[in-house]
Every structure is written in structure tokens, then in C-alpha cells.
Amino acid sequence: MPSDDYFHEGELVSVLTTEPLDRRLDYKAPEGGVHLGAYVQVPLGPRQVVGVVWGRGRGGFDLKKARGVHRVLDVAPMRAEMRSFLEKCAGYTLTPLSQMLRLATRAPGLANPPSMQKVYRRGSKEPERMTDARRRVLQVFDDYGGLAFTQRELADHAGVTPSVIKGMVKLGAVFEEDTPRDLPFPALQPDYGRKELTEAQEAASAELCERVRAEVYSSTLLWGVTGSGKTEVYLEAIAETLRKGRQALVLLPEIALSAEFMNRVEARFGARAAEWHSGVTMTERRRTWKMVGEGAAQLVIGARSALFLPFRDLGLVVVDEEHDNSYKQEDGVLYNARDMSVLRASLCSAQVVLASATPSLESWTNAQSGKYDLVELGARYGEAVLPELRAIDMRQVTLPSNRWISPVLETAVKTRMARGEQSLLFLNRRGYAPVTLCRKCGEQIGCDHCDARMVEHRFQKRLMCHQCGESKPIPEVCPSCDAEDSLAVVGPGVERLAEEAAERFEGARIAVLSSDLFGSARALKQQITDIAEGSADIIIGTQLVAKGHNFPLLTLVGVIDADLGLQGSDMRAAERSFQQMRQVSGRAGRAEKRGVAMLQTYQPEHPVLRAIMSGEERQFWRAEADERRLSGMPPFGRLAGIIISAPEAQDAYELGEHLARNAQALEAVGAQVFGPAPAPIARVRGRHRVRLLVKASKDTPLQAALGQWTKGLKLPNQLRLSIDIDPQNFF
Ligand code: ADP
Ligand code: ZN
């Protein structure tokens, strides 16, 4: 009797691989048979590739020619719910299913047989003779704390050959041991470090816990000012999930958040949770991936791609700082982890908690319309009160050239220093200066490959392109007119601001927090911990500091340029600026001391700044929502971006125009097509980019129409087309 979820030896099964083929392939089930959803290794041409048994084979060809499944991998088969999630996600984002599968199998060595393996730890002895290579090996151990590595990982991280490691083992400087490949995670105890909640927190927690117990899908917006205890509250929802024997996932926007956060979770549940982000070693990634599938990891703290882990029984997804931009993946599969969390949860009867002090307009609207539940936390916890907000009108201030700190802000910082408190100077610009200009010919040094100016990074002594990462030494003469000593920098970046601060605040200990200044995530985490413990008087930071870190001694936030986010024509500019200013102001005064936030601005009457100053949040959201509703923009209408790129601009435009002229499939559903026009970043890595914009009303079956529109399109060589549903950075 053929069954639909188990295939006997020799039966044809249909296998989805991660290879960029547009179809699945048939193979014969191996000896012992194979389950639906099993991860398998199959031959493809001369290679062996990983795939998943997706259904019964379709046949229709000479069976004698069918090849067999090479091996069934020793990992939990993919569950029906996960297959359905990947299919729906592929359909929503118009991504080939093979690419979705690649996202869901990003754990190296999945195909390795389960067995013991040799791992390497730091030994007890120092090598008698220290070489550069040996020093690098020891440095890797220092950078990653007490972790063990496979030989390959250690060699790769340190940039040495395996023989260097073997040599160090002989010397006792590196210790070799056998361990099982992947160990389960220690059990978490839901009642371990439970805190006494305030009345408001208790009420919020009770609501979330009730939904956890119901074991049906729901989405909740958890809205409360920074410091009101949102984290405490959702930790209780996690505890309830653990009690139910289900798994929980917390998504965080920045890996930098997790050092402090992991400790907090450990203090609450008595053991460490699993981590999933780019700073995690290969071995740990594979372990997490496998254990999640076996139910032997109860809680994962991760970046957006953790949503594609093969959870056995996912009961709760928390999306912390849900408004954050970084939930949208901007290359490869263009998905928004916040929205896909909702999809995933709906398929596995889980609850989604979206936590934020400044929700996205999308989530705010969903909460208003009743699509999401709203749970509000009013006040800050304990003594902590919201910072006092002050605008500094920069039109009234005359500063010497190349100075950005106003006298009022300067005095405020000095007062903090005298009291032993910390100040944060916020400027969302990495590097030393955003523009390098020739005073003779006016040339602004740009990237050779992109439509972007090169930013001077003085610490690295280089000019860098923030678009493609290209860098070059700071030139001595103007690259355009060859004039000597003619290059001048214009405007501040955090490095330059740090220079000004060092001159103005004598003897101050200054820490610059900018993502490019740290060699590893671990070094950054360390710096953040040190600052929290008081190692700096003045913190100078980019948006990295606007998020979730707890600096108890911090009582002053100075926003150097509150107007920065208001420029540009992005429909989300106001929303983003509002969120960022609120977030960064919220850094001040988290403990018992009341904080002050000072916003330097040239446009104090701007509606966004007025809304920030007055604290009238609801009014701001309402006004924003009205504006978007009137113009039919998301979340009241739908948008899709189509980016076409090519080495020659002409080719990209021609294809764009061809598509715009032949848009009957879109017109049939009432959608409008705009463009082609240069994309916001018109050139990246030497490729010219052109964009079309498709706008439709909310109930339009947009994906189907887009699929119809681009179906059968033969892309000429070198041309690429990508479709971005719900684009975040488009205008
Ligand atoms: P949010 O996530 O809203 O920013 P947190 O949950 O991080 O707020 O709480 C802010 C600070 O107050 C944290 O240091 C937290 O430990 C503390 N805190 C909040 N609620 C409580 C509570 N009920 N008992 C003890 N400490 C609390
Ligand atoms: Zn570039």
C-alpha cells in the first residue's frame, strides 16, 4: 500500500534541492525507505547535494534511468508545517523554493555523519617560541572566550595551516579532545529567576500567558516606553511556553544586543539559551540547527534568519524592537522577518509578540484595526522616569567652523562629568567625514563602482564606500586635477566628533561605538559591557547605541543633528526619524537618575520634532496614518519594487521600458506601474540599477499579477531582475 508520508525502497520520490533549478527531481528511495520531509543526499551530475523529500515522484520517464537517493541524513525530517511555511514564504516574496530551502539549511556540515569529533581548546602552556601564526591561534581563543573549535574552524579563523595547530598541541599550548558532534542544550527552568512584577506588568504578562496556553495563533503588539519592562513581560510568556513543553524564539535586531541579553536570559532561566547569528561559530550553528529540530533547544535568541530554523514545536515568537529596519533582508531573499514571523506562527498555532516603544506604522495600524491585540505598558519601571526633552535651536548658535557641539550641550556634558555620570553624543554617521572635496576643482571623491561618496575613516587611514565596502588609501593629490594639499573634509562623522570632544572635554574618557571599529562582535560586546560598568565618561555613537543597551550611569543624550533623518524623500523618513529620536532619547536615565535628552536642530517647528518634544505619540501615528491612507501607500495600499541591474545602464532601461509597456497583467488587476527611473542607489558594484514601482490597492492579488507579468521573461545575459514586495528603502 503506497502511503503519502513514507516511501519504500525503490519508490520514486521528488526531491527539492538547494540548487538553482526550477524544478524538483525524482530519485529512487534508498534501502530502508525514506520519510516525507527527510533530508537526503542525492547525486546531481558528478556531485552530491543536500535536499529534502518533498513528495511522491512524478515519474514519466524511463525508470531504469532514475538514480537513487545516496543517503538519508541523520537529522529530524522537515515537518509539514515547515514545508508549508517555505512554500508560502516563497510565494509571498516571489522567491524560488530552492532559495528558500537554502535559507532553511544554513548550517554547515549537516551532511556529516553523527559521530565523535576532535575539538581544540586553549591549553595550559604558553608556547616557548611565539610566532605570529601561534599568536593568532591564541587570539582566536581569546576572542571567543572558552569555546572549542574543530581543526578546520580554528585554522580558518586564525588564518594558519593545520600543521601550526598540530605543533601547538605537541607543545601543550592547544588541547585536543574528543566530543560528540552536537550536544543538547541544558534544560531551562521556567521558575528559576522569576522577578516580582509591577501591577501593570503583571496584567500584561497575564494576557500574553493566557494566549500561550490557548495554543492557537495570535499576534500581539506589546507597546511600552523604553524601560517599562517589556522584556520582563515577554520573558514570562517564554516561561509559560516552556511550561507547556513548547519552544520559543526571540528575534533581536542587532547581534550587539545579545551579550547583555544572553546573560539576562540565563539569570531568568538558570541556563544559557541557544544563539543564532553571524557571530556564532560554525559548530554552534550546526548544533543549534539540529537540536532545535529535535526539541533539545527550548529557546533560541537570534537574528532574523533564526526564523528559518526547523523548530519541532514552536509556540512563541518574540520580535523585539519590531520597528527595526534590519528585520528586512535587503539582498538574496527579500523578506521581512517581522511579517514572516506572523506567517510562520499562523501555521504552527503559535503566538507572536511584537515589542516596541515606537512601533512601525504597519503594526500600529494592525493593532488599531484589531488584527493584532494591543497590550500596553505605561510607565517606566521603578524610579526611572522618561527623560526631559529639550530642543536646541541651532539657528541661534554660532559655532566656529568644524565644530558641532553647542555651548548648551557642552555645559551639560561638563556637569555630568563633574557628577561622575555618563553622556552620550549621538550622530548617525560612521567614519571621520562624509565628504572629501578638492578645494581647487570641487571634485568630491566618489566610489569607482557605486554612486556614492567615499567616506574618510581616519582610524583605518582609508576612504571607504558604505555602499559596496570598497576602500582605498586617502590620496595625497586630487584624483581629478592633481592639485597637491587641496583635499579637505566636510561635515562630521563620529570619529571627527570624537576629536572635537577630546579637545573640549579635557581628561574625559571617550568611547566611540560604531560598527566598523570593532574587529569582532565579541570585542564590541566587551566594549559595551565596559561602558555599562563606567569605563567611559562620554560615549560617541551611531545608531548602534540607539538600541536596547542598558547604561545605568547615562543621564544625558545629546543628538548632534536631529535633522539628519528628516532629509530625503523616503515615505518612511518621518516615521524613522521619530523612532530613532525617541529610542536614542530613551537611553538617558534608565536607573534612578532622571535623564535629559537635548536635540540640536535647525528646524524646531518641523512636525516630527514637535511630536517628539511633546510626547504626543498617538497624535503622530494618527497624522502619519492619515497621510498614507490618503495617498494609498502602505499599510493602506500595496507596493512592490522591481530592480533591474546591468553593467550598461542602457540595457537596464530597455528592459524596464519593455516591462512598463507590457504590463497588461498588472493593469488587469488595477495596479499602476511607475518608472523606469534610476534606483535610489543608481550604481552599486559597477552595476547600473533601474527601478519600476508597482502600486496597488490593498486587496489586489499582487504576487499573482507580478508573477504573470514577469513569467516567460527571458533575461538577457548580465541582466538581473529582483522583485521586492513591501520595499522598505525605495523612494
Ligand atoms: P524594556 O524592555 O521595556 O526596555 P526592561 O524589561 O529591559 O524594559 O526593563 C528595564 C529595566 O528595569 C531592566 O533593567 C529590568 O531588569 C528592570 N525591571 C523592569 N521590571 C522589573 C521588575 N518587575 N523587577 C525588577 N526589575 C525590573
Ligand atoms: Zn562603492
mmCIF file of C-alpha atoms in Angstrom, residues 361-362 365 569-572 624-640 672 674 691 693-698 726-727 730-731:
data_model
loop_
_atom_site.group_PDB
_atom_site.id
_atom_site.type_symbol
_atom_site.label_atom_id
_atom_site.label_comp_id
_atom_site.label_asym_id
_atom_site.label_seq_id
_atom_site.Cartn_x
_atom_site.Cartn_y
_atom_site.Cartn_z
ATOM 1 C CA LEU A 361 3.132 52.245 11.371
ATOM 2 C CA GLU A 362 2.178 48.833 9.963
ATOM 3 C CA THR A 365 -2.362 50.164 12.258
ATOM 4 C CA SER A 569 12.043 61.770 0.074
ATOM 5 C CA ASP A 570 11.510 58.345 1.613
ATOM 6 C CA MET A 571 7.899 57.982 2.705
ATOM 7 C CA ARG A 572 9.212 56.460 5.912
ATOM 8 C CA GLU A 624 1.174 59.672 9.616
ATOM 9 C CA ALA A 625 -1.556 57.103 9.084
ATOM 10 C CA ASP A 626 -3.895 59.714 7.596
ATOM 11 C CA GLU A 627 -1.261 60.825 5.162
ATOM 12 C CA ARG A 628 -0.541 57.302 3.969
ATOM 13 C CA ARG A 629 -4.203 56.448 3.723
ATOM 14 C CA LEU A 630 -4.819 59.464 1.513
ATOM 15 C CA SER A 631 -2.018 58.544 -0.834
ATOM 16 C CA GLY A 632 -2.853 54.843 -0.864
ATOM 17 C CA MET A 633 0.559 53.956 0.492
ATOM 18 C CA PRO A 634 1.381 51.001 2.768
ATOM 19 C CA PRO A 635 -0.053 49.823 5.031
ATOM 20 C CA PHE A 636 -3.203 51.106 3.288
ATOM 21 C CA GLY A 637 -2.091 50.061 -0.170
ATOM 22 C CA ARG A 638 0.477 47.694 -1.570
ATOM 23 C CA LEU A 639 3.816 48.327 -3.198
ATOM 24 C CA ALA A 640 6.365 46.242 -4.995
ATOM 25 C CA GLN A 672 -0.220 51.027 -11.591
ATOM 26 C CA PHE A 674 5.775 53.794 -12.404
ATOM 27 C CA ARG A 691 13.648 50.577 -10.778
ATOM 28 C CA LEU A 693 7.418 50.719 -8.838
ATOM 29 C CA VAL A 694 4.115 48.899 -8.747
ATOM 30 C CA LYS A 695 1.338 50.314 -6.619
ATOM 31 C CA ALA A 696 -1.959 48.612 -5.960
ATOM 32 C CA SER A 697 -4.860 48.716 -3.584
ATOM 33 C CA LYS A 698 -4.773 46.597 -0.512
ATOM 34 C CA ASP A 726 6.767 45.743 0.532
ATOM 35 C CA PRO A 727 10.027 47.575 -0.147
ATOM 36 C CA PHE A 730 12.630 52.544 -2.097
ATOM 37 C CA PHE A 731 11.988 56.155 -2.728
#
